[in-house]
Amino acid sequence: MMPDLFEGDARQALDEGAVLLRGQALPIDTMLLAAIETISSQSPFRRMTTPGGFQMSVAMTNCGSVGWVTDRSGYRYAARDPDRDTPWPAMPPQFAGLAGDAARQAGFAGFSPDACLINCYEPGARLSLHQDKDEQDYRHPVVSVSLGLPAIFQFGGLRRTDRPQRVPLRHGDIVVWGGPARLAYHGVLALKDGVHPLVGRRRLNLTFRKAL
Ligand SMILES: O=C(O)CCC(=O)C(=O)O
């Protein structure tokens, strides 16, 4: 279990059920990055296609017993990497531990993710406002870990038209949303160019969910 080193000033409520834990992943950042390298050497990052036929600007891969995928037939969780027809790489126990601990600190004890989507943003890549609703049980929160270049996270309400807050996210930050905020619209503005000392010209994001 991670120590509660960063509670206090580093804990910021975004909404009821949504919390930003500043720097929470910093103590294990190099382990996370090494594990992402290993995972992406097995199931490489790829830019998937939306059901509407657009290629996403964010490149993605997954680890866990299921992974989130999109193609012309829709958004879904799949037990196999469709590009390789193999199971997704296993989720490292430290990933699940970090996510479970962050969820507990946000008030969602007992979170045990089965899916970790790994997003890779290069300068200019963005994720438009969306809800995470491909999971079976919305009682489980979403835990999102930021690594590398800083980004502006948009965190809105339950309607697409609700004006989102702009939350600057830095290397090591974790956002958790669940309960009344579980279906909040969220997204990431186009990544600004830069170089992060550990991650280079990229932002990596781990999004943990309990899909099944
Ligand atoms: O990259 C992020 O910070 C957010 C990722 C996200 O919204 C998602 O994977 O659904």
Short mmCIF file of C-alpha atoms and ligand atoms in Angstrom, two decimals:
data_model
loop_
_atom_site.label_atom_id
_atom_site.label_comp_id
_atom_site.label_asym_id
_atom_site.label_seq_id
_atom_site.Cartn_x
_atom_site.Cartn_y
_atom_site.Cartn_z
CA MET A 1 0.00 0.00 0.00
CA MET A 2 1.30 3.48 -0.86
CA PRO A 3 1.87 5.84 2.08
CA ASP A 4 -0.48 8.82 2.37
CA LEU A 5 2.50 11.14 1.87
CA PHE A 6 0.70 13.54 -0.42
CA GLU A 7 -2.57 14.02 1.38
CA GLY A 8 -3.32 17.49 2.72
CA ASP A 9 -2.49 20.32 0.33
CA ALA A 10 -1.88 17.88 -2.48
CA ARG A 11 -5.44 16.60 -2.38
CA GLN A 12 -7.88 18.68 -4.38
CA ALA A 13 -11.61 17.99 -4.71
CA LEU A 14 -12.80 18.55 -8.29
CA ASP A 15 -16.46 17.74 -7.63
CA GLU A 16 -18.48 15.46 -5.39
CA GLY A 17 -16.89 12.03 -6.01
CA ALA A 18 -13.89 13.42 -7.93
CA VAL A 19 -10.47 14.04 -6.42
CA LEU A 20 -7.03 15.04 -7.72
CA LEU A 21 -4.13 13.50 -5.78
CA ARG A 22 -1.08 15.56 -6.70
CA GLY A 23 2.17 13.64 -7.15
CA GLN A 24 0.72 10.41 -5.80
CA ALA A 25 2.50 8.23 -8.37
CA LEU A 26 5.93 9.93 -8.06
CA PRO A 27 7.46 7.37 -5.65
CA ILE A 28 7.07 4.61 -8.27
CA ASP A 29 7.32 6.60 -11.52
CA THR A 30 10.39 4.78 -12.87
CA MET A 31 8.81 1.39 -12.17
CA LEU A 32 5.63 2.48 -13.96
CA LEU A 33 7.60 3.71 -16.98
CA ALA A 34 9.69 0.52 -17.20
CA ALA A 35 6.52 -1.59 -17.02
CA ILE A 36 4.90 0.50 -19.78
CA GLU A 37 7.96 -0.14 -21.97
CA THR A 38 7.64 -3.89 -21.39
CA ILE A 39 3.88 -3.91 -22.02
CA SER A 40 4.16 -1.83 -25.19
CA SER A 41 6.95 -4.08 -26.50
CA GLN A 42 4.42 -6.95 -26.31
CA SER A 43 1.24 -5.11 -27.35
CA PRO A 44 2.47 -1.99 -29.19
CA PHE A 45 0.76 1.41 -29.09
CA ARG A 46 -1.61 1.93 -32.01
CA ARG A 47 -4.00 4.67 -33.11
CA MET A 48 -7.42 3.06 -33.17
CA THR A 49 -10.39 3.98 -35.33
CA THR A 50 -13.65 5.31 -33.90
CA PRO A 51 -17.01 3.81 -34.90
CA GLY A 52 -17.45 6.93 -37.06
CA GLY A 53 -14.28 6.08 -39.02
CA PHE A 54 -11.87 8.65 -37.56
CA GLN A 55 -8.36 7.67 -36.48
CA MET A 56 -7.70 8.75 -32.88
CA SER A 57 -4.76 11.10 -32.32
CA VAL A 58 -3.90 9.32 -29.05
CA ALA A 59 -2.09 5.98 -29.42
CA MET A 60 -3.27 3.24 -27.06
CA THR A 61 -2.48 -0.17 -25.68
CA ASN A 62 -3.75 -2.11 -22.66
CA CYS A 63 -2.79 -4.46 -19.89
CA GLY A 64 -5.08 -6.54 -17.73
CA SER A 65 -7.55 -9.33 -18.31
CA VAL A 66 -9.49 -7.13 -20.72
CA GLY A 67 -8.56 -4.06 -22.74
CA TRP A 68 -10.57 -1.18 -24.18
CA VAL A 69 -10.73 -1.12 -27.98
CA THR A 70 -12.55 0.78 -30.69
CA ASP A 71 -13.06 0.11 -34.38
CA ARG A 72 -15.81 0.53 -36.95
CA SER A 73 -18.01 -1.92 -35.02
CA GLY A 74 -17.96 0.10 -31.79
CA TYR A 75 -16.35 0.70 -28.39
CA ARG A 76 -15.90 -2.34 -26.16
CA TYR A 77 -13.65 -4.35 -23.88
CA ALA A 78 -11.86 -7.32 -25.45
CA ALA A 79 -9.90 -10.12 -23.80
CA ARG A 80 -7.45 -10.25 -26.72
CA ASP A 81 -5.33 -7.66 -28.46
CA PRO A 82 -7.04 -7.53 -31.88
CA ASP A 83 -3.81 -6.53 -33.66
CA ARG A 84 -1.95 -9.61 -32.48
CA ASP A 85 -4.73 -12.01 -31.49
CA THR A 86 -3.06 -12.65 -28.14
CA PRO A 87 -4.22 -11.90 -24.59
CA TRP A 88 -3.24 -8.42 -23.38
CA PRO A 89 -0.11 -8.34 -21.19
CA ALA A 90 -0.89 -9.00 -17.52
CA MET A 91 -1.45 -6.02 -15.25
CA PRO A 92 1.60 -5.64 -12.96
CA PRO A 93 0.55 -5.98 -9.29
CA GLN A 94 2.06 -2.55 -8.56
CA PHE A 95 -0.34 -0.97 -11.08
CA ALA A 96 -3.37 -2.48 -9.36
CA GLY A 97 -1.92 -1.54 -5.95
CA LEU A 98 -1.42 2.09 -6.95
CA ALA A 99 -4.94 2.32 -8.41
CA GLY A 100 -6.55 0.61 -5.42
CA ASP A 101 -4.74 2.87 -2.99
CA ALA A 102 -5.65 6.06 -4.88
CA ALA A 103 -9.30 4.93 -5.05
CA ARG A 104 -9.31 4.25 -1.32
CA GLN A 105 -7.96 7.73 -0.62
CA ALA A 106 -10.76 9.14 -2.76
CA GLY A 107 -13.37 7.22 -0.77
CA PHE A 108 -13.74 4.10 -2.95
CA ALA A 109 -12.27 1.28 -0.87
CA GLY A 110 -11.92 -2.16 -2.43
CA PHE A 111 -11.32 -1.03 -6.03
CA SER A 112 -9.69 -3.86 -7.97
CA PRO A 113 -9.27 -2.98 -11.67
CA ASP A 114 -9.30 -5.62 -14.40
CA ALA A 115 -8.44 -3.19 -17.23
CA CYS A 116 -5.67 -0.62 -17.66
CA LEU A 117 -5.81 1.48 -20.82
CA ILE A 118 -2.44 3.08 -21.57
CA ASN A 119 -2.69 6.29 -23.57
CA CYS A 120 0.29 7.83 -25.36
CA TYR A 121 -0.02 11.50 -26.38
CA GLU A 122 2.48 13.15 -28.70
CA PRO A 123 2.37 16.94 -29.18
CA GLY A 124 -0.99 17.90 -30.67
CA ALA A 125 -2.79 14.71 -29.59
CA ARG A 126 -6.05 15.24 -27.74
CA LEU A 127 -9.01 13.36 -26.36
CA SER A 128 -12.38 14.98 -26.89
CA LEU A 129 -14.99 15.18 -24.13
CA HIS A 130 -16.53 11.78 -23.44
CA GLN A 131 -18.04 9.61 -20.71
CA ASP A 132 -16.58 6.26 -19.68
CA LYS A 133 -19.59 3.99 -20.00
CA ASP A 134 -18.43 0.74 -21.55
CA GLU A 135 -18.07 -0.84 -18.10
CA GLN A 136 -20.70 -3.11 -16.57
CA ASP A 137 -21.01 -1.59 -13.10
CA TYR A 138 -20.70 2.15 -12.57
CA ARG A 139 -20.28 1.70 -8.80
CA HIS A 140 -16.56 1.22 -9.49
CA PRO A 141 -14.55 4.45 -9.94
CA VAL A 142 -12.11 5.42 -12.69
CA VAL A 143 -8.47 6.04 -11.68
CA SER A 144 -6.26 8.01 -14.06
CA VAL A 145 -2.47 8.38 -13.65
CA SER A 146 -0.47 11.03 -15.55
CA LEU A 147 3.18 10.62 -16.56
CA GLY A 148 5.44 12.78 -18.72
CA LEU A 149 4.55 16.11 -20.28
CA PRO A 150 1.91 18.23 -18.52
CA ALA A 151 -1.59 18.45 -19.96
CA ILE A 152 -4.87 20.23 -19.40
CA PHE A 153 -7.54 17.79 -18.26
CA GLN A 154 -11.12 18.89 -18.86
CA PHE A 155 -13.51 17.76 -16.17
CA GLY A 156 -17.15 18.53 -16.75
CA GLY A 157 -20.55 17.44 -15.48
CA LEU A 158 -23.06 14.80 -16.42
CA ARG A 159 -24.20 16.65 -19.54
CA ARG A 160 -21.96 17.28 -22.52
CA THR A 161 -23.03 20.91 -22.43
CA ASP A 162 -21.82 21.42 -18.82
CA ARG A 163 -18.82 23.73 -18.98
CA PRO A 164 -15.74 21.68 -17.99
CA GLN A 165 -13.14 22.86 -15.49
CA ARG A 166 -9.58 22.98 -16.81
CA VAL A 167 -7.31 21.03 -14.50
CA PRO A 168 -3.53 21.16 -15.17
CA LEU A 169 -2.10 17.65 -14.70
CA ARG A 170 1.59 16.97 -14.15
CA HIS A 171 3.85 13.94 -14.01
CA GLY A 172 2.79 11.75 -11.08
CA ASP A 173 -0.71 13.19 -10.58
CA ILE A 174 -3.70 10.88 -10.14
CA VAL A 175 -7.36 11.76 -10.70
CA VAL A 176 -10.11 9.54 -9.31
CA TRP A 177 -13.78 9.93 -10.14
CA GLY A 178 -16.71 7.80 -9.06
CA GLY A 179 -20.04 7.86 -7.25
CA PRO A 180 -22.01 10.93 -8.38
CA ALA A 181 -19.14 11.91 -10.72
CA ARG A 182 -18.67 8.47 -12.32
CA LEU A 183 -20.26 9.49 -15.63
CA ALA A 184 -18.78 12.98 -15.74
CA TYR A 185 -17.69 14.14 -19.20
CA HIS A 186 -13.92 14.51 -19.40
CA GLY A 187 -11.18 14.97 -21.99
CA VAL A 188 -7.66 16.25 -22.63
CA LEU A 189 -6.76 19.38 -24.59
CA ALA A 190 -4.17 19.14 -27.37
CA LEU A 191 -0.79 18.35 -25.83
CA LYS A 192 1.72 21.20 -25.92
CA ASP A 193 5.18 20.39 -27.18
CA GLY A 194 7.99 19.91 -24.69
CA VAL A 195 10.47 17.39 -23.37
CA HIS A 196 10.01 15.58 -20.08
CA PRO A 197 13.29 14.37 -18.50
CA LEU A 198 12.03 10.79 -18.00
CA VAL A 199 9.39 10.40 -20.70
CA GLY A 200 10.66 12.60 -23.54
CA ARG A 201 8.29 14.30 -25.95
CA ARG A 202 5.22 12.41 -24.76
CA ARG A 203 2.56 12.19 -22.15
CA LEU A 204 1.56 8.74 -20.93
CA ASN A 205 -1.64 8.06 -19.04
CA LEU A 206 -2.84 4.95 -17.27
CA THR A 207 -6.62 4.68 -16.91
CA PHE A 208 -7.78 1.93 -14.56
CA ARG A 209 -11.30 0.58 -14.64
CA LYS A 210 -13.25 -2.44 -13.51
CA ALA A 211 -14.84 -3.38 -16.80
CA LEU A 212 -16.50 -6.76 -16.09
O1 LIG B 1 -5.36 11.00 -20.52
C1 LIG B 1 -6.11 11.32 -19.62
O2 LIG B 1 -5.76 12.04 -18.68
C2 LIG B 1 -7.57 10.90 -19.64
C3 LIG B 1 -7.79 9.59 -20.34
C4 LIG B 1 -9.24 9.32 -20.54
O3 LIG B 1 -10.08 10.16 -20.41
C5 LIG B 1 -9.68 7.99 -20.91
O4 LIG B 1 -8.84 7.12 -21.17
O5 LIG B 1 -10.91 7.79 -20.96
#
